[in-house]
Short mmCIF file of C-alpha atoms and ligand atoms in Angstrom, two decimals:
data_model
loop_
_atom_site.label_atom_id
_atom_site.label_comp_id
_atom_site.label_asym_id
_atom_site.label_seq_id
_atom_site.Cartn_x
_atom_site.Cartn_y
_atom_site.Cartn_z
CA UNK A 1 -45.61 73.93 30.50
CA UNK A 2 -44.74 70.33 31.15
CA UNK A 3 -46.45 68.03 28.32
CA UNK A 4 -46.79 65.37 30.89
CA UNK A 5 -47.15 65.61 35.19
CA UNK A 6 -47.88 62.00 36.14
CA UNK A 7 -43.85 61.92 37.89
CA UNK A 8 -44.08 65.84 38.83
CA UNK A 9 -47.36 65.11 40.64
CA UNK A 10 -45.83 61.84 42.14
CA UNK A 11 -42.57 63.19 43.34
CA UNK A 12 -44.27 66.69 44.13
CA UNK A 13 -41.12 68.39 42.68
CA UNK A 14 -40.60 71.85 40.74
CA UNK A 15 -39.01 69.88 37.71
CA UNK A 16 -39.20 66.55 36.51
CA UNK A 17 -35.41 65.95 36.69
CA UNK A 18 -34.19 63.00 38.59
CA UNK A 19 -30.97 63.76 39.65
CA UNK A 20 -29.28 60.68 38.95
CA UNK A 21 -27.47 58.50 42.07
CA UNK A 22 -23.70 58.13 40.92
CA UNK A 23 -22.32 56.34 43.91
CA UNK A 24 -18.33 57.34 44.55
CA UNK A 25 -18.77 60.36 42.49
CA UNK A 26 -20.99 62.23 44.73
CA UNK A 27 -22.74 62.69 47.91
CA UNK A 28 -25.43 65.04 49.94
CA UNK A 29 -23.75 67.91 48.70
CA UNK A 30 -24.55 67.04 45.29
CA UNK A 31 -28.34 66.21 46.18
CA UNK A 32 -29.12 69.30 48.34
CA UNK A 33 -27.76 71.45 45.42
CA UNK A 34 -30.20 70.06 43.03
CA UNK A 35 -32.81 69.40 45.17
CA UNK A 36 -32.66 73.45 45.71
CA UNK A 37 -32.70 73.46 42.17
CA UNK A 38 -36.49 72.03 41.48
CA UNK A 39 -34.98 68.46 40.96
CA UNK A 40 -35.17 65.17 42.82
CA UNK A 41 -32.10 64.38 44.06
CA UNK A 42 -30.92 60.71 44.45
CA UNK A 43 -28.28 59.65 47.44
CA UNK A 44 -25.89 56.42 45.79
CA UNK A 45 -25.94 54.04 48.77
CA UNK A 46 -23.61 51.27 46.70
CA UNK A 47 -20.49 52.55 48.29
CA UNK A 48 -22.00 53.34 52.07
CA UNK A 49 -22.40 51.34 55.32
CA UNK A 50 -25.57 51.34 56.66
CA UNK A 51 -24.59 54.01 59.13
CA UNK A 52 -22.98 55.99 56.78
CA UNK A 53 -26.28 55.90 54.76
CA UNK A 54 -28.06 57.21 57.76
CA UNK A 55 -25.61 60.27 58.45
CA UNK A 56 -25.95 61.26 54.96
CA UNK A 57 -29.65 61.31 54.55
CA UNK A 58 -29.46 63.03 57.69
CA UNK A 59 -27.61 65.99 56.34
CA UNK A 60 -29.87 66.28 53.11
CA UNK A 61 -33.23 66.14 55.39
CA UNK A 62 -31.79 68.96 57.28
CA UNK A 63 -30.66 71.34 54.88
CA UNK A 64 -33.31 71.13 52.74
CA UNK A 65 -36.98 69.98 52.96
CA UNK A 66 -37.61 68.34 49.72
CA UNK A 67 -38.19 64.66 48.50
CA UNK A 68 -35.24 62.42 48.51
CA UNK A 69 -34.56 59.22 46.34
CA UNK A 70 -32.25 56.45 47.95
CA UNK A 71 -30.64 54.62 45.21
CA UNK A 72 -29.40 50.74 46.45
CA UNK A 73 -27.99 48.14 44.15
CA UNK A 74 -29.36 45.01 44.22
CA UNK A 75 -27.28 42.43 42.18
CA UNK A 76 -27.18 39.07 43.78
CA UNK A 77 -23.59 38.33 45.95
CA UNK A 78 -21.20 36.22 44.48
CA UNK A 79 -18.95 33.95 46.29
CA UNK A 80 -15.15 34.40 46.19
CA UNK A 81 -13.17 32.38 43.59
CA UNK A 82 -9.69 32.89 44.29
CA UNK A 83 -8.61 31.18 41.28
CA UNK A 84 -10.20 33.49 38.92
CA UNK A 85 -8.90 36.46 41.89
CA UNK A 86 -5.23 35.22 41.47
CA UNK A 87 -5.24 35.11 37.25
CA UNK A 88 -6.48 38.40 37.20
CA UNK A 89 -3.88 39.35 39.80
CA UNK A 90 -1.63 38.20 37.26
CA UNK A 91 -2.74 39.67 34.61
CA UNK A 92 -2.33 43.27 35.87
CA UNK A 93 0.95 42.11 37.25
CA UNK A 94 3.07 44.54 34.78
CA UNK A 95 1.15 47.51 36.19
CA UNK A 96 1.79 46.59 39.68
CA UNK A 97 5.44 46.33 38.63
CA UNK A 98 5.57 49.29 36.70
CA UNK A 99 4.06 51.35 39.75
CA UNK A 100 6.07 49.79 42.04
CA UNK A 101 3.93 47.85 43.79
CA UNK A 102 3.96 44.25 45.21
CA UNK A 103 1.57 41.72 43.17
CA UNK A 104 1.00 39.21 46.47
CA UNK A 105 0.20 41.96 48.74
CA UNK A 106 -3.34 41.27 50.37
CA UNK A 107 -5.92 43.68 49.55
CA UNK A 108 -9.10 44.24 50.93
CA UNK A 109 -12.33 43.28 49.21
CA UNK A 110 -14.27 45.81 46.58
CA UNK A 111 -16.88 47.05 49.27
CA UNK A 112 -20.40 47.15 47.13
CA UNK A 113 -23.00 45.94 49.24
CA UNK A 114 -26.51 45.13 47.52
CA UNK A 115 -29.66 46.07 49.55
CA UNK A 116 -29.96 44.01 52.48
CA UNK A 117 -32.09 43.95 55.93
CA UNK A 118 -29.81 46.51 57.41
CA UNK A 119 -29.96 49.20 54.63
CA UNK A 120 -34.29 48.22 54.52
CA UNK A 121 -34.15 49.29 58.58
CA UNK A 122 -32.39 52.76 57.25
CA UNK A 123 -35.26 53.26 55.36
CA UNK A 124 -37.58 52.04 57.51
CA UNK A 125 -36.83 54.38 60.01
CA UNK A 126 -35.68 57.49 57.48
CA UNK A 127 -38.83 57.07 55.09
CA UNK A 128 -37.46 58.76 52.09
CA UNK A 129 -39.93 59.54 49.80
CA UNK A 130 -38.33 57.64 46.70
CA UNK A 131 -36.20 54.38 46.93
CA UNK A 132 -34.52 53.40 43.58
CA UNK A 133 -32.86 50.04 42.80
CA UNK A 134 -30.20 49.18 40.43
CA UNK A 135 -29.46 45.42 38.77
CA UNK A 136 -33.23 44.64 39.15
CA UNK A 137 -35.47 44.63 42.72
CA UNK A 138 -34.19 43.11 46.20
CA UNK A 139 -35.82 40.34 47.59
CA UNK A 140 -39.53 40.48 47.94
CA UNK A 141 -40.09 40.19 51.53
CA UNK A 142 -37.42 43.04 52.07
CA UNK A 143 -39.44 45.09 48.86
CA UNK A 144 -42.67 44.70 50.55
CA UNK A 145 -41.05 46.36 53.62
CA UNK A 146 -40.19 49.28 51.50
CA UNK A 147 -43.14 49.21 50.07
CA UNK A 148 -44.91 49.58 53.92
CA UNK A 149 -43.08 52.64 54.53
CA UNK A 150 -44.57 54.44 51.83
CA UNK A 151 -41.71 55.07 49.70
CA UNK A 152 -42.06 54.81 45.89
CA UNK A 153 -40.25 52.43 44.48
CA UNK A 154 -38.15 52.81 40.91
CA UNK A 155 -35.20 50.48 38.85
CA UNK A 156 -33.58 50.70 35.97
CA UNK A 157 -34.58 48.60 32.80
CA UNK A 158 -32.17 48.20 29.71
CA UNK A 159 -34.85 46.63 28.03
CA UNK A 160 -38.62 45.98 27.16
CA UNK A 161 -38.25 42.80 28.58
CA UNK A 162 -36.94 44.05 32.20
CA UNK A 163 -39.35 46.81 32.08
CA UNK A 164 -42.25 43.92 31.80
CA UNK A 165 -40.83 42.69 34.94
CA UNK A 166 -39.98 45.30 36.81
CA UNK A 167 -43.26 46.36 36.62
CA UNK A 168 -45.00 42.95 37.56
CA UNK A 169 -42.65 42.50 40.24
CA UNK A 170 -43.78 45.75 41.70
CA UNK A 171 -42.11 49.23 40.36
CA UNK A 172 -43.83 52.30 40.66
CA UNK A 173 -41.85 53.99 38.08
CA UNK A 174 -39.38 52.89 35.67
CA UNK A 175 -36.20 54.31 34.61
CA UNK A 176 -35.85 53.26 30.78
CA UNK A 177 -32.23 53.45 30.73
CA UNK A 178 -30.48 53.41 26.44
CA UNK A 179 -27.35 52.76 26.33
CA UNK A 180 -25.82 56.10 26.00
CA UNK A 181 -26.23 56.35 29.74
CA UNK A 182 -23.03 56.85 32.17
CA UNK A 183 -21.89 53.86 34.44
CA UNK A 184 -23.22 50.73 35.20
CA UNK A 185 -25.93 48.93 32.89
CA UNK A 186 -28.90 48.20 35.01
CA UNK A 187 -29.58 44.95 32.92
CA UNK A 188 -30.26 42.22 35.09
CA UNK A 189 -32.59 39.69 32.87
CA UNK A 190 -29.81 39.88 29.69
CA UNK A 191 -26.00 39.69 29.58
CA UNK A 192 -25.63 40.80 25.84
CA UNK A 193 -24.30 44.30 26.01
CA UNK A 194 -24.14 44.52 22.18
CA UNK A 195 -27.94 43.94 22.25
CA UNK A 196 -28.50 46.64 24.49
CA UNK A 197 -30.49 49.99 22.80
CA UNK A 198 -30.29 53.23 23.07
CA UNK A 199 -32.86 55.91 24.77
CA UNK A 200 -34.36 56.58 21.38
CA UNK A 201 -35.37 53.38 20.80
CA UNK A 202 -35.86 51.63 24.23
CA UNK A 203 -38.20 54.67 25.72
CA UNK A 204 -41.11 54.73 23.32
CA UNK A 205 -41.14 50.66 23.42
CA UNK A 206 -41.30 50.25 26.79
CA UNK A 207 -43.29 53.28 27.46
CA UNK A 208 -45.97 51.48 25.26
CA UNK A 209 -45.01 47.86 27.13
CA UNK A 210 -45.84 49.25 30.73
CA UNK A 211 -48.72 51.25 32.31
CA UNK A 212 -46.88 52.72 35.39
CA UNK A 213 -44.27 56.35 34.24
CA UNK A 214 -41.43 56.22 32.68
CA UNK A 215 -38.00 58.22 33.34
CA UNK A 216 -35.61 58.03 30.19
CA UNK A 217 -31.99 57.79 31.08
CA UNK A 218 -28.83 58.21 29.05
CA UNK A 219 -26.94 61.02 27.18
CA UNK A 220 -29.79 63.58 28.08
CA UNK A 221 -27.87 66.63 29.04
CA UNK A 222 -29.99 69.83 27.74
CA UNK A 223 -33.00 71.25 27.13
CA UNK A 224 -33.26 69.25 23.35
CA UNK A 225 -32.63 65.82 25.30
CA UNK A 226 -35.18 67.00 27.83
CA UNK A 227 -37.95 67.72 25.02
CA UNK A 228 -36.79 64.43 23.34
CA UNK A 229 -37.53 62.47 25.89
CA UNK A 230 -40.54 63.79 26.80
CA UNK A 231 -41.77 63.48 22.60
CA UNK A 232 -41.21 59.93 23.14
CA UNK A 233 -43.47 59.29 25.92
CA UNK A 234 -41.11 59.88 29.12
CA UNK A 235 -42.75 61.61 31.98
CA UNK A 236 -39.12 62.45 33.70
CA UNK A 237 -35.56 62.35 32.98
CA UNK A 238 -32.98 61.07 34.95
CA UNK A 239 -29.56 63.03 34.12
CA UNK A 240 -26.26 62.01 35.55
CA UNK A 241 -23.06 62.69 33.45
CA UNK A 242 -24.44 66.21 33.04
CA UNK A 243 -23.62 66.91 37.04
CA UNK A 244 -20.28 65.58 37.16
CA UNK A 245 -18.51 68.61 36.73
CA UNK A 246 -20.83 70.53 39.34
CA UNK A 247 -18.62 72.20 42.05
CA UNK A 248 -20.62 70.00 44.48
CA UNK A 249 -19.46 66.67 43.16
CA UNK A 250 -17.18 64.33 44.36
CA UNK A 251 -15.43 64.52 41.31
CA UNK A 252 -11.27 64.23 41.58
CA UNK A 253 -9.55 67.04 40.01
CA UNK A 254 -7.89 64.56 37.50
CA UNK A 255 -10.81 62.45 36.62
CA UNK A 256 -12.49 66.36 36.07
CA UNK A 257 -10.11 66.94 33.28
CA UNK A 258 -10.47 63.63 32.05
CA UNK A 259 -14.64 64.59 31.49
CA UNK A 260 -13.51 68.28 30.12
CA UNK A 261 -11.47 67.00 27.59
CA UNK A 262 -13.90 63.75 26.51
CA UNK A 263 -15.21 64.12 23.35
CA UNK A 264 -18.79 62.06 21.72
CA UNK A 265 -16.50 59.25 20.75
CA UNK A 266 -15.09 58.50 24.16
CA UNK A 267 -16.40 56.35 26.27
CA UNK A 268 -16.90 52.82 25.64
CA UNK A 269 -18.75 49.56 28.06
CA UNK A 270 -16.42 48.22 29.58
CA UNK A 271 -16.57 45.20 32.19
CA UNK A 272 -13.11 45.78 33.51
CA UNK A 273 -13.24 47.86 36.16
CA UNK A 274 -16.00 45.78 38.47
CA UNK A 275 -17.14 43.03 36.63
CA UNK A 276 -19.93 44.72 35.38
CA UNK A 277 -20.54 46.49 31.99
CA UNK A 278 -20.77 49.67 32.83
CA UNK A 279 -19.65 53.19 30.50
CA UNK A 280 -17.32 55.46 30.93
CA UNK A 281 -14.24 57.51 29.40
CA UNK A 282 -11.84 54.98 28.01
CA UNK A 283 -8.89 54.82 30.18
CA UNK A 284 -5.60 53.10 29.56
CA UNK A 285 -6.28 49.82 31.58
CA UNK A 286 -9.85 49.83 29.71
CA UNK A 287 -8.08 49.83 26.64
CA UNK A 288 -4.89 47.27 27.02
CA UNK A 289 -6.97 44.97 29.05
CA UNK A 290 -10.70 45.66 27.84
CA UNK A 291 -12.77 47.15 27.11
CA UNK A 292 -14.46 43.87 28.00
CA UNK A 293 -12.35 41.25 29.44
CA UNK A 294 -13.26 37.41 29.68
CA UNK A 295 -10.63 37.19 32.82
CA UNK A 296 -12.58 39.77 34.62
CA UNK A 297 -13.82 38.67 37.82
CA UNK A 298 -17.78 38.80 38.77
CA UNK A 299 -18.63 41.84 40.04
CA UNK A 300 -17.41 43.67 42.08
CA UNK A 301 -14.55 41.75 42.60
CA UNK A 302 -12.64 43.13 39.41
CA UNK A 303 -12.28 46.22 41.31
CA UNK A 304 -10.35 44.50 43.77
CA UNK A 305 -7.33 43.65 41.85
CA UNK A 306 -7.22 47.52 40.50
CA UNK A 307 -7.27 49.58 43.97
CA UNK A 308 -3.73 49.53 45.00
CA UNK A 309 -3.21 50.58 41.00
CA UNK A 310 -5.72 52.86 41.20
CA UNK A 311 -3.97 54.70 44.71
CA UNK A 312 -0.77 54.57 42.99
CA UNK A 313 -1.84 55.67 39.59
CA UNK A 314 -4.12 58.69 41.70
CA UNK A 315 -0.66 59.75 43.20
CA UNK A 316 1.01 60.69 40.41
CA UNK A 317 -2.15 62.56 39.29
CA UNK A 318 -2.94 59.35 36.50
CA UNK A 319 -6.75 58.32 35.58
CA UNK A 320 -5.23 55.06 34.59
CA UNK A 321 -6.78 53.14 36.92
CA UNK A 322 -9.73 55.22 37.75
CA UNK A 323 -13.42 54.39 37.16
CA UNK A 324 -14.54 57.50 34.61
CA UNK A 325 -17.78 56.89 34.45
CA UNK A 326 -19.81 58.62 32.17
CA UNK A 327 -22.31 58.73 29.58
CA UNK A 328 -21.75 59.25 25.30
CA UNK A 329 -23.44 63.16 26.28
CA UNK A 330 -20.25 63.25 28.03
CA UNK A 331 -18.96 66.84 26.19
CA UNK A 332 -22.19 68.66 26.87
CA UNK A 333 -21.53 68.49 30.86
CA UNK A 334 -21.39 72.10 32.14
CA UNK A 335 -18.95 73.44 35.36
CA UNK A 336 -21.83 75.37 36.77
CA UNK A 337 -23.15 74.52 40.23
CA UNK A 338 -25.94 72.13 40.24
CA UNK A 339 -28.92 74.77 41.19
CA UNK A 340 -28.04 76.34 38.26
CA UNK A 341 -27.98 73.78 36.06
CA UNK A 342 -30.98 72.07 37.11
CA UNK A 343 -32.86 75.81 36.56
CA UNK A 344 -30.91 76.13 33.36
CA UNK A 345 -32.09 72.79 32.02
CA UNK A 346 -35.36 72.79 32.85
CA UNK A 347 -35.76 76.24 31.52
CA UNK A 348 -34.19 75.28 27.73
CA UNK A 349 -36.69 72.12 27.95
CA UNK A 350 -39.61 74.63 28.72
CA UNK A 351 -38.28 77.09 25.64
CA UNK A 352 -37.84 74.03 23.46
CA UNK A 353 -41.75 72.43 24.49
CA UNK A 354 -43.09 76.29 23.74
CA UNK A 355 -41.07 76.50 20.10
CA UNK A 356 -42.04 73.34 19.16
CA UNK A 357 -46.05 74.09 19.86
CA UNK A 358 -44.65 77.23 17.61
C1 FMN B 401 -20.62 58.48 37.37
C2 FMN B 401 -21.87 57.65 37.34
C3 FMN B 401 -22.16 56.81 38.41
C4 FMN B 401 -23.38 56.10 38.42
N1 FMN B 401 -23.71 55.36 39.53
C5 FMN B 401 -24.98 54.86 39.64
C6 FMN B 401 -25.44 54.33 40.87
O1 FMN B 401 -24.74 54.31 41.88
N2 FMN B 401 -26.71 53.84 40.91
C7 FMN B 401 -27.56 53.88 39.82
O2 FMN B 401 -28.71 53.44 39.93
N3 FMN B 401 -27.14 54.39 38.65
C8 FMN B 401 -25.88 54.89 38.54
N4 FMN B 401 -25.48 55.47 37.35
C9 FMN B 401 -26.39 55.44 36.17
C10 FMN B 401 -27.43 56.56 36.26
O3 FMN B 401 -28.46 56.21 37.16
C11 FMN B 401 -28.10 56.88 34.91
O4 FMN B 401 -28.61 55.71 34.32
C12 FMN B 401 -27.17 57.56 33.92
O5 FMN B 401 -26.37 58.52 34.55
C13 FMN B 401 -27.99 58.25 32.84
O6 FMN B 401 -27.19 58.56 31.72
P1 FMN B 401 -26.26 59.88 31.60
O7 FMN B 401 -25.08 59.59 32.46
O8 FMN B 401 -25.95 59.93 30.15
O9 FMN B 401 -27.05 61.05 32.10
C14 FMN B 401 -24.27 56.19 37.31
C15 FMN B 401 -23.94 57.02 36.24
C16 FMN B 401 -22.76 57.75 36.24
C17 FMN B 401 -22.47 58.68 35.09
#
C-alpha cells in the first residue's frame, strides 16, 4: 500500500500521481485520460484565454467526475523593450534569411498571460478542486479569492528557500521540483540555474523545511522514481515528460520523434526559447544561440522573435525552432495511452514499496 496518504486523502484520488500541467503540449484530452487512470490531472492555463480556460474545464467536468488541478503561471509582466526586441531580431536574422522569411515583418506578441482577475473569476465560478501556480503565488488579494472557493492551492519550489515561502505565503502543498524536471524552472526567489538541485537532494530538505505535503517533481517516470520519491519523504509525484508521448497529447508528430529518439544526455536549460530557463531536448537554435543567451529577451518575449521561425521550420517538418520540452527521464517516456500508464506506474511503485518491505 501507499507508505504515505496525506495528498491521496487530500486530493481524494486512486493514485497519488499528479499529472503534471504542460501548457502547449496538451489539453483536456490529456487530463480526462489520466484522470480515468487514478491520477489527478492538471489543465496548463499559460497558453489559454480566459474563455478558452472555461470551455476546457468544461469538457473535463463532463466527461469525467474526478478532481481537477488548474495550473496558472504567475511571473510578474514585463514591459516591452524594443531595443532589446530589435537586437534579438537581429540576431536570429540568418535564420529568417535562411527560411526565407522577412526580418522587419511585425509579429504578434508571445501570448503567456500570468494569473489575473479574469482567470480568478474562471475559478471562482468553476471551483476546481486544485489550483496550482507556477513562478511563485499571484497576488494576495486575488490568492485569498482562490483560497474562498475552496480550492487547494499548490506551486512549484526549486529550492528550500522558495519552499519556506511558499508555504508562509499560503500553499497547501508543495511541488519540490529538482532539476531533472521538463520545462520551465519554477524558481522565482533565485536566478542561478547552476545552483539549482536535483529531486534527490531538494525533496528530503525541503520536506524537513516545511510542515504542509510535498509532491517531488523531475525525471520520475516509473515505478523506481515513484518509490524514490516516496523514500525521501514525498507524499505525491508530479510526472510530466513521462505523458508526452501518450496518444492523447498535443504532441506534434516531429517534436514526437524528437522525444523517441532523446537519449539521458539530451536535454539541457536553456533560456532561449522564452526568456525563461526552462529544459528540454537540445535543438539547433538552443545550441548555436544558447543554451543560455545574455541577448535573450525577458520572458516571454524571447518567444516572440522565434514564431515565424518556428512556423517555417514546422513546415518543412524541422524541430529547429520548436520548444521540446522535457525532462533528463526523457528516454523512459512510454507511447501507451495515459490510463494505462498511470495504472502501469502506479502498479510498479506498489510492486517496488512491497519488495522493498521484502
Ligand atoms: C512539456 C512540459 C511543459 C510544462 N509546462 C508546465 C506548465 O505549463 N505549468 C507548470 O506548472 N509546469 C510545467 N511543466 C513542469 C512540470 O510541472 C513538472 O515540474 C515537470 O514535468 C516534472 O518533471 P518531469 O518532466 O521530469 O516529469 C512542464 C513540463 C514539461 C515537460
Amino acid at each position: 500500500m501507499w507508505p504515505d496518504r496525506r495528498l491521496l486523502d487530500l486530493f481524494k484520488t486512486e493514485f497519488p500521481i499528479v499529472l503534471a500541467p504542460m501548457a502547449g503540449f496538451m489539453d483536456a484530452e490529456l487530463v480526462i485520460a489520466a484522470a480515468q487512470g487514478g491520477a489527478l490531472g492538471s489543465l496548463p492555463c499559460a497558453l489559454l484565454s480566459p474563455d478558452k480556460a472555461r470551455e476546457q474545464i468544461n469538457i473535463v467536468r463532463q466527461r469525467v467526475s474526478a478532481p481537477i488541478n488548474l495550473n496558472f503561471f504567475c511571473h510578474e509582466p514585463v514591459d516591452a523593450d524594443p531595443k532589446r526586441e530589435a537586437a534579438w531580431r537581429q540576431r536570429l536574422t540568418p535564420y529568417y534569411r535562411e527560411l526565407g522569411l522577412d526580418p522587419a515583418a511585425p509579429v504578434s506578441a508571445a501570448n503567456r498571460a500570468p494569473f489575473d482577475a479574469a482567470f480568478c473569476e474562471v475559478v471562482e465560478e468553476l471551483k476546481p478542486e486544485i489550483v496550482s501556480f507556477h513562478f511563485g503565488l499571484p497576488d494576495p488579494s486575488l490568492l485569498r479569492r482562490v483560497k474562498a472557493a475552496g480550492c487547494i492551492v499548490m506551486s512549484s519550489a526549486t529550492i528550500v528557500k522558495e519552499a519556506i515561502w511558499l508555504e508562509e505565503n499560503g500553499a497547501d502543498v508543495i511541488i519540490a521540483q529538482g532539476a531533472e524536471a521538463g520545462g520551465h524552472r519554477g524558481m522565482f526567489l533565485t536566478e542561478n540555474i547552476a545552483e539549482q538541485p536535483g529531486t534527490f537532494a531538494l525533496v528530503p530538505q525541503v520536506v524537513d523545511a516545511v510542515k504542509v505535503p510535498v509532491i517531488a517533481a523531475g525525471g520520475i517516470a516509473d515505478g523506481r522514481g515513484i518509490a524514490a520519491a516516496f523514500a525521501l519523504g514525498a507524499s505525491a509525484v508530479q510526472i510530466g515528460t513521462a505523458y508526452l508521448r501518450c496518444p492523447e497529447s498535443r504532441v506534434i508528430a516531429p517534436v514526437r520523434v524528437a522525444l523517441a529518439q532523446a537519449h539521458d544526455n539530451s536535454t539541457v536549460i536553456t533560456n532561449v526559447m522564452t526568456g525563461r530557463p526552462a529544459r528540454g531536448v537540445a535543438n539547433r537554435v538552443m545550441r548555436e544561440v544558447g543554451p543560455i543567451s545574455p541577448d535573450a529577451p525577458a520572458f516571454p518575449n524571447a518567444a516572440t522573435g522565434l514564431a515565424p521561425l518556428k512556423a517555417a521550420a514546422e513546415k518543412l517538418g524541422k524541430v529547429d525552432f520548436t520548444n521540446l520540452w522535457a525532462g533528463q527521464a526523457v528516454r523512459m517516456g512510454r507511447e501507451m495511452p495515459a490510463a494505462e500508464l498511470t495504472r502501469a506506474l502506479a502498479g510498479a511503485a506498489l510492486a517496488r514499496f512491497a519488495q522493498m518491505a521484502g
